[in-house]
Coordinates of C-alpha atoms in Angstrom, one line a residue:
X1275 CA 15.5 14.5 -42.1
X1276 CA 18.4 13.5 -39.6
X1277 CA 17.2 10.7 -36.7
X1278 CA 18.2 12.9 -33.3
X1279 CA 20.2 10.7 -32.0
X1280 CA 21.0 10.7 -28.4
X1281 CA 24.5 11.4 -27.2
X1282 CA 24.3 10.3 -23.8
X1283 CA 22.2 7.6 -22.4
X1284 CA 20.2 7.5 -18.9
X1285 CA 20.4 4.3 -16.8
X1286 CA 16.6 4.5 -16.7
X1287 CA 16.3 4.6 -20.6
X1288 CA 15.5 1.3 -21.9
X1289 CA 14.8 1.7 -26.0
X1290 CA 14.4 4.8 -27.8
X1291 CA 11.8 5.1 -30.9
X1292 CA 12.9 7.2 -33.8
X1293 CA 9.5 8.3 -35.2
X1294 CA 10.9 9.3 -38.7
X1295 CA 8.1 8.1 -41.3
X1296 CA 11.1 8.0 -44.5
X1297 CA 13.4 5.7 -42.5
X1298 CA 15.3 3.4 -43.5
X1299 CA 14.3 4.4 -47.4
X1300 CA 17.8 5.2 -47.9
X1301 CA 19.5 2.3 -47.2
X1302 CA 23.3 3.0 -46.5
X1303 CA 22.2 6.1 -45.0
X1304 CA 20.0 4.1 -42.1
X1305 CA 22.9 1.4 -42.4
X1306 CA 25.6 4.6 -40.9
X1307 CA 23.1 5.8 -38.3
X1308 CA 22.1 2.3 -37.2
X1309 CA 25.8 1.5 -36.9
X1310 CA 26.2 5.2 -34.6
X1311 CA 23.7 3.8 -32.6
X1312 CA 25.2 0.6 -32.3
X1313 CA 28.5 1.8 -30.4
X1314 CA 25.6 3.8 -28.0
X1315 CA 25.1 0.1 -26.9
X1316 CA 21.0 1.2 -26.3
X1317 CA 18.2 -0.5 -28.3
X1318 CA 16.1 1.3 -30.5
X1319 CA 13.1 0.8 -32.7
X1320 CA 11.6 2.9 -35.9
X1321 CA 8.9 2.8 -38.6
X1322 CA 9.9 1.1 -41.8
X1323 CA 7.7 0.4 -45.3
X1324 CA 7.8 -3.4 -45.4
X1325 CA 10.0 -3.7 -48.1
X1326 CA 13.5 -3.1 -46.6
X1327 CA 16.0 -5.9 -47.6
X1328 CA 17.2 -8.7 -45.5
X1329 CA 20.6 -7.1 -45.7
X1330 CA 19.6 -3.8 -44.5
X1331 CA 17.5 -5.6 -41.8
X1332 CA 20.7 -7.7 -40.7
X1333 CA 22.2 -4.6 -40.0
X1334 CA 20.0 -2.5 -38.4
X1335 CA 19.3 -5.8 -36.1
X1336 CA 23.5 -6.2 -35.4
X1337 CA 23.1 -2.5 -33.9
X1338 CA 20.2 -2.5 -31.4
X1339 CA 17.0 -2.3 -33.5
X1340 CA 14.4 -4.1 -31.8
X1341 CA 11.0 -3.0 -33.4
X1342 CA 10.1 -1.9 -36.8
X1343 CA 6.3 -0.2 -36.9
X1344 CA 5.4 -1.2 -40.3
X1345 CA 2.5 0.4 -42.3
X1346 CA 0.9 -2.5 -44.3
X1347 CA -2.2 -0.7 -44.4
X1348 CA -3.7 -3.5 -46.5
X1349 CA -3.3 -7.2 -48.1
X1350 CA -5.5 -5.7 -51.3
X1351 CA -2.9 -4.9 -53.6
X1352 CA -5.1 -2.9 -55.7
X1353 CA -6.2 -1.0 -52.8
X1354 CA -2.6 -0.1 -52.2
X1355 CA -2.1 1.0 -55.6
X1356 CA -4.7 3.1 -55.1
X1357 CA -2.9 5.0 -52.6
X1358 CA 0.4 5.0 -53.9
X1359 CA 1.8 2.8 -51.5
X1360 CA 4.3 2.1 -53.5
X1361 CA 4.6 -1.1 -52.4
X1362 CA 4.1 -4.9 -53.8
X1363 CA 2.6 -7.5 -50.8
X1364 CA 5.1 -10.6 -52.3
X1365 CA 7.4 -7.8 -50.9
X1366 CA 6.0 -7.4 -48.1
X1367 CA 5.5 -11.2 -47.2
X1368 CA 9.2 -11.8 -48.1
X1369 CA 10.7 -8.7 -45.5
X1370 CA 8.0 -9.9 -42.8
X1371 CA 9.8 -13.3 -43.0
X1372 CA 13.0 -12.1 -42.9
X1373 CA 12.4 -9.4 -40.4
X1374 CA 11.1 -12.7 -38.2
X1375 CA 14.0 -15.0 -38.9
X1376 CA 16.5 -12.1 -37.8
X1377 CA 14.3 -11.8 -34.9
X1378 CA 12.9 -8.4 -35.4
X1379 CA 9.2 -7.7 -33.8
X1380 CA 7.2 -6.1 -36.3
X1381 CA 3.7 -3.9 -34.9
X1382 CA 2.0 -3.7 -38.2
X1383 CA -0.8 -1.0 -39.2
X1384 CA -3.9 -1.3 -41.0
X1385 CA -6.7 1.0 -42.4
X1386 CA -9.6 -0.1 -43.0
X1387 CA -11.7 2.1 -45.5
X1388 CA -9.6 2.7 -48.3
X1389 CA -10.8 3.8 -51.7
X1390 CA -11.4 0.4 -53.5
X1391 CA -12.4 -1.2 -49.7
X1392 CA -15.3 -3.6 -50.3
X1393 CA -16.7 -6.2 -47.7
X1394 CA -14.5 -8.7 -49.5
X1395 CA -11.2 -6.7 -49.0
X1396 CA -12.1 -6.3 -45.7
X1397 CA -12.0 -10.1 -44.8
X1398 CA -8.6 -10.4 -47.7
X1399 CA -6.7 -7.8 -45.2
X1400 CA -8.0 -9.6 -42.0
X1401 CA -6.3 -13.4 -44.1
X1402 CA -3.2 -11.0 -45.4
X1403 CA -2.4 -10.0 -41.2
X1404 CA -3.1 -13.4 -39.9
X1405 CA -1.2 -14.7 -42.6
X1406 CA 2.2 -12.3 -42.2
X1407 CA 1.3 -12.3 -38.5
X1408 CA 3.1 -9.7 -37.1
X1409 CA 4.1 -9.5 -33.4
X1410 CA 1.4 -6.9 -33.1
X1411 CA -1.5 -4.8 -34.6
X1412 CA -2.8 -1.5 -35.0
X1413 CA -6.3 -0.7 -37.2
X1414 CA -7.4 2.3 -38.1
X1415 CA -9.7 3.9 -40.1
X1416 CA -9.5 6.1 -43.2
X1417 CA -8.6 9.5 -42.4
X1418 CA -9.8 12.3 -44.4
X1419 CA -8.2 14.9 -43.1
X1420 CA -8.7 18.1 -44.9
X1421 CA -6.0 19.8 -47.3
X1422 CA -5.0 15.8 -48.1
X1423 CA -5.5 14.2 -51.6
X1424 CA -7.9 11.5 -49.3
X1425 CA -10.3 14.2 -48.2
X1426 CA -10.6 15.7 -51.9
X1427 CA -11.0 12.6 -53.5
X1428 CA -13.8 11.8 -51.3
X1429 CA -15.5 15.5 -51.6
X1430 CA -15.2 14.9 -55.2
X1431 CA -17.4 11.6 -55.1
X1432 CA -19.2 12.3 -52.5
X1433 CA -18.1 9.4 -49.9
X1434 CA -17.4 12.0 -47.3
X1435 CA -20.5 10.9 -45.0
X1436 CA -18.8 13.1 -41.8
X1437 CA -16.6 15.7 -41.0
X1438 CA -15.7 14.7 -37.0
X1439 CA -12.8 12.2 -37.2
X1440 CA -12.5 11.3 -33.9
X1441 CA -15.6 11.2 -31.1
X1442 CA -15.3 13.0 -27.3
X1443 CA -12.9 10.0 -26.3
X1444 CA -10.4 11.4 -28.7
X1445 CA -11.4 7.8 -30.8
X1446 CA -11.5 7.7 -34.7
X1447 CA -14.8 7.4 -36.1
X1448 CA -15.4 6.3 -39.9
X1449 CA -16.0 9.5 -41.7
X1450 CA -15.8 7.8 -45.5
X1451 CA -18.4 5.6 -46.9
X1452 CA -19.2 3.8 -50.2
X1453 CA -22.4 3.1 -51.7
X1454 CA -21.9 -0.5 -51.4
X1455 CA -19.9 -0.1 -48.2
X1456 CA -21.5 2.3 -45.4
X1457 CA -19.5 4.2 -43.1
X1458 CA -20.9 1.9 -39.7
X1459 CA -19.9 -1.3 -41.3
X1460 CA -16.4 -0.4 -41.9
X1461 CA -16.4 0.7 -38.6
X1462 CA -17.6 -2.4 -36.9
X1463 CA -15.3 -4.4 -39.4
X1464 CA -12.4 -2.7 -36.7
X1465 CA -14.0 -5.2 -33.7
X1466 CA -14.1 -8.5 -36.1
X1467 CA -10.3 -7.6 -36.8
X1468 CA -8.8 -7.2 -34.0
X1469 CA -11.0 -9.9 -32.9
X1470 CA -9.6 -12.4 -35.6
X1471 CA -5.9 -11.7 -35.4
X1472 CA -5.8 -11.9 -31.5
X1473 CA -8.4 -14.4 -30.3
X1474 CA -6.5 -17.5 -32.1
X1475 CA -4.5 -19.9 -29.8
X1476 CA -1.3 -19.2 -31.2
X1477 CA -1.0 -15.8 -31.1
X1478 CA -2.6 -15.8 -27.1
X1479 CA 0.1 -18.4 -26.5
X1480 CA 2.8 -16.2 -27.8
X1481 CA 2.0 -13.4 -26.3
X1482 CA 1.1 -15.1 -22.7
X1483 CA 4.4 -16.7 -23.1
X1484 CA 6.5 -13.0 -23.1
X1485 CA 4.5 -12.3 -20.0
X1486 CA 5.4 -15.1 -18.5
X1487 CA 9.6 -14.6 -19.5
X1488 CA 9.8 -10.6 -18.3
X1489 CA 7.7 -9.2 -15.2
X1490 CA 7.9 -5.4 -17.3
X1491 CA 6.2 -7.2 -20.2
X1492 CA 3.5 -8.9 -17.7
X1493 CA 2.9 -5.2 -16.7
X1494 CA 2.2 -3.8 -19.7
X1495 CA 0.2 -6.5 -21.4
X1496 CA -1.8 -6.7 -18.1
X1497 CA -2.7 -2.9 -18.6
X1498 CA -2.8 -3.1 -22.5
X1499 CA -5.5 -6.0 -21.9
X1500 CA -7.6 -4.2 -19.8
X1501 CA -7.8 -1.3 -22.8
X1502 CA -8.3 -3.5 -25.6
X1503 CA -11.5 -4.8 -24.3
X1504 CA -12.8 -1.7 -23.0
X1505 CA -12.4 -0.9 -26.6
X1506 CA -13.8 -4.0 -28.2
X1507 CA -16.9 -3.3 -25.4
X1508 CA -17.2 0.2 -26.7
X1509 CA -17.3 -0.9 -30.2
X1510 CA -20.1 -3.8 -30.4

């Protein structure tokens, strides 16, 4: 599908996201648009696999790409086989660096629940994000939403435990469980996450230190702050 790309700019509009799941998968294609963009003179961010080369990165960076939202989904490569990712996580370490170097903030996603998740996985994703450590996070949990191959899969061996994914707050709850993995454990393992990759001193310096550099950003932490631990409360 084609990116709908903006012909004329407001003063007001700071950074545009393309929300376009395939991008940049065909490289010289994303290369041309990115380079449209580019003579726009706006910044712009999009969701990427993490295995787009350094080249294409350089590019895309050159004309106004601030943010990729990467789906890494897990640091299990088995567990992304199982999926069909379709992608390796020595390929996604190596883009993560690069995407860093060229200065490129990455907000990376996770699922926790997978087929193939096991407690063990669980802590092996929670090493793979601190590891990459992307700018930011996002964890989810398994969706199986019917008419997908997830939801069938887990009718066929029974993990489906619920059919409400989300609760009266409009939050996901953990519909898919495993014999040797129940449904409330994966879903407390999102608290111990988030928990993991945030509460370390690095990462709270970092991110104190962009508040500190730009009032906006100060803003926005400030009011993302107060919603992450209303969630963490809600979820212990």
């Amino acid at each position: 599908e084609d990116w709908a790309l903006p012909q004329r700019v407001s003063p007001e509009v700071r950074d545009f996201f393309f929300d376009v799941d395939t991008c940049p998968d065909q490289l010289p294609r994303a290369e041309a648009i990115a380079k449209r963009l580019g003579r726009l003179g706006i910044t712009w961010s999009v969701n990427a696999k993490a295995n787009v080369p350094a080249s294409t990165l350089e590019v895309l960076r050159d004309n106004g790409l601030r943010l990729l939202l990467v789906g890494y989904e897990s640091g299990v490569q088995q567990i992304l086989n199982n999926v069909k990712k379709g992608v390796r996580l020595d390929a996604a370490r190596t883009f993560t660096r690069e995407a860093k170097r060229l200065g490129i903030a990455i907000h990376g996603t996770f699922i926790l629940g997978l087929p193939g998740e096991t407690r063990e996985t669980i802590q092996e994703t929670i090493r793979f994000a601190r590891e990459i450590d992307p700018h930011t996070i996002q964890v989810s949990l398994a969706a199986p939403y019917p008419g997908t191959a997830l939801h069938a899969e887990a009718l066929r061996n029974g993990w489906l435990e619920s059919e409400d994914l989300v609760d009266a707050r409009g939050e996901q709850r953990s519909a898919i469980g495993y014999p040797h993995l129940p449904r409330t454990e994966i879903f407390q393992s999102l608290d111990l996450f988030y928990r993991r990759f945030y509460f370390r001193p690095r990462k709270m310096i970092s991110l104190a230190g962009e508040m500190v550099r730009d009032r906006r950003v100060l803003k926005r932490r400030l009011a993302e702050g107060r919603e992450f631990l209303t969630f963490l409360r809600r979820h212990r």
